[in-house]
Coordinates of C-alpha atoms in Angstrom, one line a residue:
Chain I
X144 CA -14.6 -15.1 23.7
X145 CA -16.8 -13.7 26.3
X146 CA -18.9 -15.6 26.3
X147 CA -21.1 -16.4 28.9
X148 CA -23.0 -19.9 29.2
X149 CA -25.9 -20.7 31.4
X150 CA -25.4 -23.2 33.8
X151 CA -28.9 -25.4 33.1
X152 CA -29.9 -26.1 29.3
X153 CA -31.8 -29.0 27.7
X154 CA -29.9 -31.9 26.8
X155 CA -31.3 -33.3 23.4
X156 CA -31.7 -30.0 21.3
X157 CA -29.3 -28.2 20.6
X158 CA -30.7 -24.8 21.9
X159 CA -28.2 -22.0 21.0
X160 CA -28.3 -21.9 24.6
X161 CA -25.6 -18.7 24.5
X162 CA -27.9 -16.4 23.0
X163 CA -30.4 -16.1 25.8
X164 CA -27.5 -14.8 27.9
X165 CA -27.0 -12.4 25.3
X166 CA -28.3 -9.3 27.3
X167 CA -25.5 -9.2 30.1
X168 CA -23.0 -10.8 28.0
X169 CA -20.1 -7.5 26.8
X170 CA -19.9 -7.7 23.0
X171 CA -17.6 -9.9 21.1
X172 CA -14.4 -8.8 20.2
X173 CA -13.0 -10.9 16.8
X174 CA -9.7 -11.5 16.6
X175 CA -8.1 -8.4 16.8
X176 CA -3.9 -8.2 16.1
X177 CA -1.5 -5.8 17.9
X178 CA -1.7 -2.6 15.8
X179 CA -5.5 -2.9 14.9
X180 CA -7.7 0.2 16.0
X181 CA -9.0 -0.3 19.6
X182 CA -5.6 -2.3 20.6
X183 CA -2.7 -1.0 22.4
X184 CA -0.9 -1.5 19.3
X185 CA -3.1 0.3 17.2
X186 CA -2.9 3.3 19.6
X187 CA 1.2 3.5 19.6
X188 CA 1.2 3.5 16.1
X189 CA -1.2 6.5 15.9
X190 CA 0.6 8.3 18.6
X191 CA 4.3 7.4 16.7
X192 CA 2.2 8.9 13.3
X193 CA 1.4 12.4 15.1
X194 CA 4.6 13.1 17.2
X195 CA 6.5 12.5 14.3
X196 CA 4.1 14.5 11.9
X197 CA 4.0 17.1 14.7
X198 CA 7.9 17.4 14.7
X199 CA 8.0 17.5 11.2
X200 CA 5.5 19.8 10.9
X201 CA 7.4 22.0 13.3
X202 CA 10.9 22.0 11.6
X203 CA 9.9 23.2 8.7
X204 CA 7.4 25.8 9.0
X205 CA 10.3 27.3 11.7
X206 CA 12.4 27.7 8.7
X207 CA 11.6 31.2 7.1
X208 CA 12.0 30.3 3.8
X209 CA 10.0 27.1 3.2
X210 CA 7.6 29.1 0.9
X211 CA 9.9 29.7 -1.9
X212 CA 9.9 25.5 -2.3
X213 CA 6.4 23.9 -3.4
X214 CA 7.4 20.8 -2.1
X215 CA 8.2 22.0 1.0
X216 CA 4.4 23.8 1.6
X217 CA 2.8 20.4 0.1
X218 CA 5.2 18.7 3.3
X219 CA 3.7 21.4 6.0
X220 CA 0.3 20.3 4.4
X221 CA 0.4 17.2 4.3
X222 CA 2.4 16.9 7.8
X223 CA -1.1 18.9 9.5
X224 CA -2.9 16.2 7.7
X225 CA -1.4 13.4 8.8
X226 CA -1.6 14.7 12.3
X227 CA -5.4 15.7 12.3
X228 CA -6.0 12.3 11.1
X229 CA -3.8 10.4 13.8
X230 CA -4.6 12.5 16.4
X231 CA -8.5 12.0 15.8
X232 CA -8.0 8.2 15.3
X233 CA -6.1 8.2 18.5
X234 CA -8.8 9.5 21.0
X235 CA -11.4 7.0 18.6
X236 CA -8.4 4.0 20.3
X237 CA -8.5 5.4 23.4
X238 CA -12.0 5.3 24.1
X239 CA -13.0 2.1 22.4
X240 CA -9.9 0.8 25.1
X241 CA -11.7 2.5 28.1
X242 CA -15.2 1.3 27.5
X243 CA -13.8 -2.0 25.9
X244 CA -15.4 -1.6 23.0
X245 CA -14.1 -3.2 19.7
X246 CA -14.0 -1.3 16.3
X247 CA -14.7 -4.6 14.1
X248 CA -17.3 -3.0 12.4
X249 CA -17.4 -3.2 8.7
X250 CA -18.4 0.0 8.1
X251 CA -15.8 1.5 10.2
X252 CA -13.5 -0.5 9.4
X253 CA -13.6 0.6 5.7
X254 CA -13.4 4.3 6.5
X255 CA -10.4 3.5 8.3
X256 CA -8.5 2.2 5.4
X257 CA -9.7 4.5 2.6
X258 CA -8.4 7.1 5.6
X259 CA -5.3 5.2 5.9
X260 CA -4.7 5.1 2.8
X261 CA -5.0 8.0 1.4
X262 CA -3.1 9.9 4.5
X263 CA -0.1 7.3 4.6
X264 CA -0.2 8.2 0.8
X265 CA -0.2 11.8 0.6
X266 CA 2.7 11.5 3.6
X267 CA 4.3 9.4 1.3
X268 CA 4.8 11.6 -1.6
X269 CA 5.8 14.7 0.6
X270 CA 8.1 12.7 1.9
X271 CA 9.9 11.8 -1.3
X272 CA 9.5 15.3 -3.0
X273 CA 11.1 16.8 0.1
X274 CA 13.9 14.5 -0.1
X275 CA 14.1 14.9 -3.8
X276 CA 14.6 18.5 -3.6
X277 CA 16.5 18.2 -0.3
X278 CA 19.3 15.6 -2.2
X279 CA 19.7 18.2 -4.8
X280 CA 19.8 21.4 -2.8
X281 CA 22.8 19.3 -0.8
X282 CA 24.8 17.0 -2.9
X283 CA 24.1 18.3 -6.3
X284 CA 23.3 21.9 -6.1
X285 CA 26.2 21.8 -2.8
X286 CA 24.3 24.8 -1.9
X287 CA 23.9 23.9 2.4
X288 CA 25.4 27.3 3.4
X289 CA 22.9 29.2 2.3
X290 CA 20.1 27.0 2.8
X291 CA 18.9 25.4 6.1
X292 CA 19.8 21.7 4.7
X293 CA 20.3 20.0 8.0
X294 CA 16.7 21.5 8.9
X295 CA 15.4 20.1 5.7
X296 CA 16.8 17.2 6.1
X297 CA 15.1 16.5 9.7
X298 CA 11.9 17.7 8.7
X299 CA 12.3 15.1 5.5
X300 CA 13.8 12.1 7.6
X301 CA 10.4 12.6 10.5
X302 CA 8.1 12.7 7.2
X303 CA 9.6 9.3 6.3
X304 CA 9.1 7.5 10.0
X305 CA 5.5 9.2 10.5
X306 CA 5.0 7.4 6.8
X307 CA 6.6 4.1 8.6
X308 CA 4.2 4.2 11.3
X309 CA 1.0 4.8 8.8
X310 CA 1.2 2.0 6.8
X311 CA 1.2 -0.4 9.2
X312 CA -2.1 0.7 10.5
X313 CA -3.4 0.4 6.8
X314 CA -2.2 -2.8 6.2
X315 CA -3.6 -4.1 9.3
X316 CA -6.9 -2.3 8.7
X317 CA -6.8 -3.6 4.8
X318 CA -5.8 -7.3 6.4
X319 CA -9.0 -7.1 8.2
X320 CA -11.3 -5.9 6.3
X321 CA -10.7 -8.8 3.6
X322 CA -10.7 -11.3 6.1
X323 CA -13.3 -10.6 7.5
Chain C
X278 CA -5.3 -30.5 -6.0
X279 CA -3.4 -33.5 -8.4
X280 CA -4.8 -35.8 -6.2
X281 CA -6.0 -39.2 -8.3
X282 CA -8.5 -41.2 -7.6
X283 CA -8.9 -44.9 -7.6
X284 CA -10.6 -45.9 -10.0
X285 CA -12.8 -48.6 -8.4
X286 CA -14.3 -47.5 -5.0
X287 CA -16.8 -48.6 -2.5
X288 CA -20.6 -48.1 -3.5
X289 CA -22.4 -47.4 -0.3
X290 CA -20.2 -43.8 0.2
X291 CA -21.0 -40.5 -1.4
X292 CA -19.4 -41.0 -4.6
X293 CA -18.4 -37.3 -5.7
X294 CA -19.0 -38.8 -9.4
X295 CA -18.1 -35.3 -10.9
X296 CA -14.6 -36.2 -9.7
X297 CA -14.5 -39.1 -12.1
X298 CA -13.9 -36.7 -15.1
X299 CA -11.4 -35.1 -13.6
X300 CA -8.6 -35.9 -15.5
X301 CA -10.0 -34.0 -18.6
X302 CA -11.5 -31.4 -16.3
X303 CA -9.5 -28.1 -15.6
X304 CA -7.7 -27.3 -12.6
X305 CA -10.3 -25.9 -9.9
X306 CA -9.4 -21.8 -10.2
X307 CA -10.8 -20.2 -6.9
X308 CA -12.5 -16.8 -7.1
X309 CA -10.4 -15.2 -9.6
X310 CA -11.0 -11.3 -9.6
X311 CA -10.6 -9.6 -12.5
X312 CA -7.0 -7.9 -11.8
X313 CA -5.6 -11.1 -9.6
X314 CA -2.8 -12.8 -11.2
X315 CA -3.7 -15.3 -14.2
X316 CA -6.8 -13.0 -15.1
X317 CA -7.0 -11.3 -18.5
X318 CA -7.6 -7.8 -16.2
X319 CA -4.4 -8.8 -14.4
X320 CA -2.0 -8.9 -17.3
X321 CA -3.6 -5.6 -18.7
X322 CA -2.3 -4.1 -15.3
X323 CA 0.9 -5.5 -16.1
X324 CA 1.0 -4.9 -19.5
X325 CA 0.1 -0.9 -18.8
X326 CA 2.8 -0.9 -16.1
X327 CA 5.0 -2.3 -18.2
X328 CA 4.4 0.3 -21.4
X329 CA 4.5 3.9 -18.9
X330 CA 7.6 2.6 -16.9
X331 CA 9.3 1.9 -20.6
X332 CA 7.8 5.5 -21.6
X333 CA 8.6 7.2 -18.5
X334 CA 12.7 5.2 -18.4
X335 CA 13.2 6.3 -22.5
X336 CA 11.5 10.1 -22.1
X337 CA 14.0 10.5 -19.2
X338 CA 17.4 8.6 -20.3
X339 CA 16.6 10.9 -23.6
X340 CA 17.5 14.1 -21.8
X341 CA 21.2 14.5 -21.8
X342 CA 21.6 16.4 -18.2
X343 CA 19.4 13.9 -16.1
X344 CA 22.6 12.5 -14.6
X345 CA 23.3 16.0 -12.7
X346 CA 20.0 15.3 -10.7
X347 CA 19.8 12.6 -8.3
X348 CA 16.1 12.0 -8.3
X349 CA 15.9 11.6 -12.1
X350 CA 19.1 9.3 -11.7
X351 CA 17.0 7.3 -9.3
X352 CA 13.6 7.6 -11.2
X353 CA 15.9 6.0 -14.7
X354 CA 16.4 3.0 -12.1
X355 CA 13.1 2.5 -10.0
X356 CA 12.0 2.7 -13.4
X357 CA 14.0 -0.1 -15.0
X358 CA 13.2 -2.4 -11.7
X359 CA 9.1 -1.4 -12.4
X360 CA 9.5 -2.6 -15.7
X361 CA 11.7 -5.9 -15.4
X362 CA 9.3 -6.9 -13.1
X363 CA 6.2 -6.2 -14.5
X364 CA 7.5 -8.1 -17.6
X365 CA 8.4 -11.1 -15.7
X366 CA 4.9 -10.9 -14.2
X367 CA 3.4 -10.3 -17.4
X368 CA 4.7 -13.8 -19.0
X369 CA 4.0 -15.7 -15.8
X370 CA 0.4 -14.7 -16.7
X371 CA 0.5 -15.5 -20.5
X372 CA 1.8 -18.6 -19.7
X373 CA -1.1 -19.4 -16.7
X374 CA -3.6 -18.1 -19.2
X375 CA -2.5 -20.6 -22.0
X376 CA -2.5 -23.2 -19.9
X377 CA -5.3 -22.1 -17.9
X378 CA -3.6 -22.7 -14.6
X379 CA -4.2 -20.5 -11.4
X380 CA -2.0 -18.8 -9.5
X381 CA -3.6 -19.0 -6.2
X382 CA -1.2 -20.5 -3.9
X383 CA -0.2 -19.0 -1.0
X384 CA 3.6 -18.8 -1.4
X385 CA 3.6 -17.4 -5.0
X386 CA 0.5 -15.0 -3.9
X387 CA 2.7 -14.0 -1.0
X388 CA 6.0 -13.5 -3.4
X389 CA 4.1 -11.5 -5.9
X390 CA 2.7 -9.1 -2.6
X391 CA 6.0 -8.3 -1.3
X392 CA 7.3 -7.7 -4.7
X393 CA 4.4 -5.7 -5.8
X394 CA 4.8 -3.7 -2.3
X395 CA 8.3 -2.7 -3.0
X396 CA 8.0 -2.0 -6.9
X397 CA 5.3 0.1 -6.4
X398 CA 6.8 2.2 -3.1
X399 CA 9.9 2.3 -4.9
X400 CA 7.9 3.7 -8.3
X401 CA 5.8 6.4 -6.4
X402 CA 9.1 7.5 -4.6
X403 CA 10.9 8.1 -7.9
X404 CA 7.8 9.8 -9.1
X405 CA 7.3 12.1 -6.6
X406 CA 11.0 13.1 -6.2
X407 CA 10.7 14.4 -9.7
X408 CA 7.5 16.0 -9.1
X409 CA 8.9 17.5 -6.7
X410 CA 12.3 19.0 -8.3
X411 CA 10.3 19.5 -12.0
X412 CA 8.2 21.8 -10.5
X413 CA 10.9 23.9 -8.3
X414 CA 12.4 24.1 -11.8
X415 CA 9.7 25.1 -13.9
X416 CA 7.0 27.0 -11.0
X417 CA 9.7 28.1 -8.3
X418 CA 13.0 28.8 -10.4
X419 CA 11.4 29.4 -13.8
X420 CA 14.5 27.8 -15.8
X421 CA 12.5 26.0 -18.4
X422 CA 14.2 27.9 -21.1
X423 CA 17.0 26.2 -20.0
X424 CA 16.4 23.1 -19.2
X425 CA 14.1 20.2 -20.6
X426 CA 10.8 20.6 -18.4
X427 CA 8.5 19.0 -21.2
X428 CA 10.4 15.9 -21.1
X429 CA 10.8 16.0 -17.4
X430 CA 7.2 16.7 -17.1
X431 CA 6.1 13.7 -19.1
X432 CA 8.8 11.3 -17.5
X433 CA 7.2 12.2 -14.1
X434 CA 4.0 11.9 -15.8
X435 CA 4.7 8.6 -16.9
X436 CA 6.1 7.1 -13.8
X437 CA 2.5 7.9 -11.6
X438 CA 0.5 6.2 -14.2
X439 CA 3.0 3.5 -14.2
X440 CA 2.5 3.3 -10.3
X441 CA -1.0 3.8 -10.9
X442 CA -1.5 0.6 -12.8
X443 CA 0.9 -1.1 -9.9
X444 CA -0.9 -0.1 -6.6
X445 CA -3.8 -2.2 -7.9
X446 CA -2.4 -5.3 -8.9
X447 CA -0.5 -4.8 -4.9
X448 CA -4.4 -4.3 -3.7
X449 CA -5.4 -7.5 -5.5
X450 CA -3.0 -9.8 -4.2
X451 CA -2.6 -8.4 -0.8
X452 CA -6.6 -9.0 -0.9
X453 CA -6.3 -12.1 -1.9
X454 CA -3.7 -13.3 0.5
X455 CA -6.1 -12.2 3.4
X456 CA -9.4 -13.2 2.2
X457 CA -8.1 -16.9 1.6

């Protein structure tokens, strides 16, 4: 708490004494956990989210024949979503840590987590529909020589740790917002 | 609280009096939202959970080639763990309705998170892996003719408004473990 109290104040009143320091005094940061937004935390999380969308991103759209698979566009979609979203929320941590400036805001705070939410979400189920059709191009189909399956299969596995890095941030962000 | 009190207590202290009927009182239920555990809204979700992951597990184990596919293998088994649980769930909150107890206590609000957290994760993975391979069948490949895409269709179909009635009861209870 930053706080700052003035050094003379009446004795028998209680005088909220704090407040009239309020001017000079930075403003007050609540109790903010590792991995909220504006905490170093928060902002290795978003960076581990958009490296790893990034990479996944990249893997598959350098395969040439991605297109033919729906799953595999709704991955490069949802991969450039993810990204966009960490990327932005990234700078937002970085300044609030410059100017010391916490993001305990209600208001942002809920935008956050509907964004969190339904980012992690979306990365979730390209994730899974890219595995599904990955697991059956490989071990049921057995069809890896003609396919890029080991390609696939990297551009599935980053999906799945960007996913392990967003929903931390929206649990955290869901944690405070309802105990606030 | 199953504290008693003494019967015979001093007169000049606040007497909570109200406290003197307690034995014929009800428990004390905290704010109970709709959709917490012990609600009538809460065993709906259960009961709707319950219903589309036994739709979605029969539609599926009906088809006589699911075995060849990995993700409908797994999506026969997420949904079989969806279910048991949201049974289990389902008669804990029957039998806290008819004896009007509530379920707000930190360990079994914490239990019933982490269990909602993985049924549901596990239920929208199994959905969306056979999103995913139900559409490279019917949109991509065009093989309908020769395989069962209805039933496939509706399985899938099934298993996201299964997870759809989970993710809220998870909400709920994750909610309520931070909020208390």
């Amino acid at each position: 708490m930053n706080v700052s109290w003035p050094s003379v104040h009446p004795v028998a009143v209680a005088p909220l004494p704090a407040l009239e320091g309020a001017i000079a005094v930075p403003r007050i940061r609540m109790k903010d956990m590792q991995g909220m937004p504006a905490t170093v935390g928060g902002l290795c999380l978003r960076i581990s989210q958009f490296a790893f969308a990034v990479m996944s991103l990249s893997v598959m759209a350098a395969t040439n024949d991605f297109p033919s698979v729906t799953a595999f566009v709704y991955l490069v979609a949802a991969m450039g979503i993810q990204s966009l979203w960490s990327l932005s929320l990234a700078v937002v941590d970085v300044y609030a840590l410059l100017v010391r400036r916490s993001l305990q805001n209600a208001a942002v705070i809920t935008f956050f987590t509907i964004g969190d939410g339904i980012t992690s979400t979306v990365t979730f189920a390209a994730a899974c529909a890219s595995a599904g059709i990955t697991i059956l191009i490989s071990n049921d189909f057995n069809k890896c020589a003609e396919n890029h399956c080991t390609r696939f299969e990297t551009a599935t596995a980053m999906a799945f740790v960007s996913w392990f890095a967003a929903s931390p941030s929206f649990l955290f962000n869901y944690w405070s917002l309802a105990s606030r």
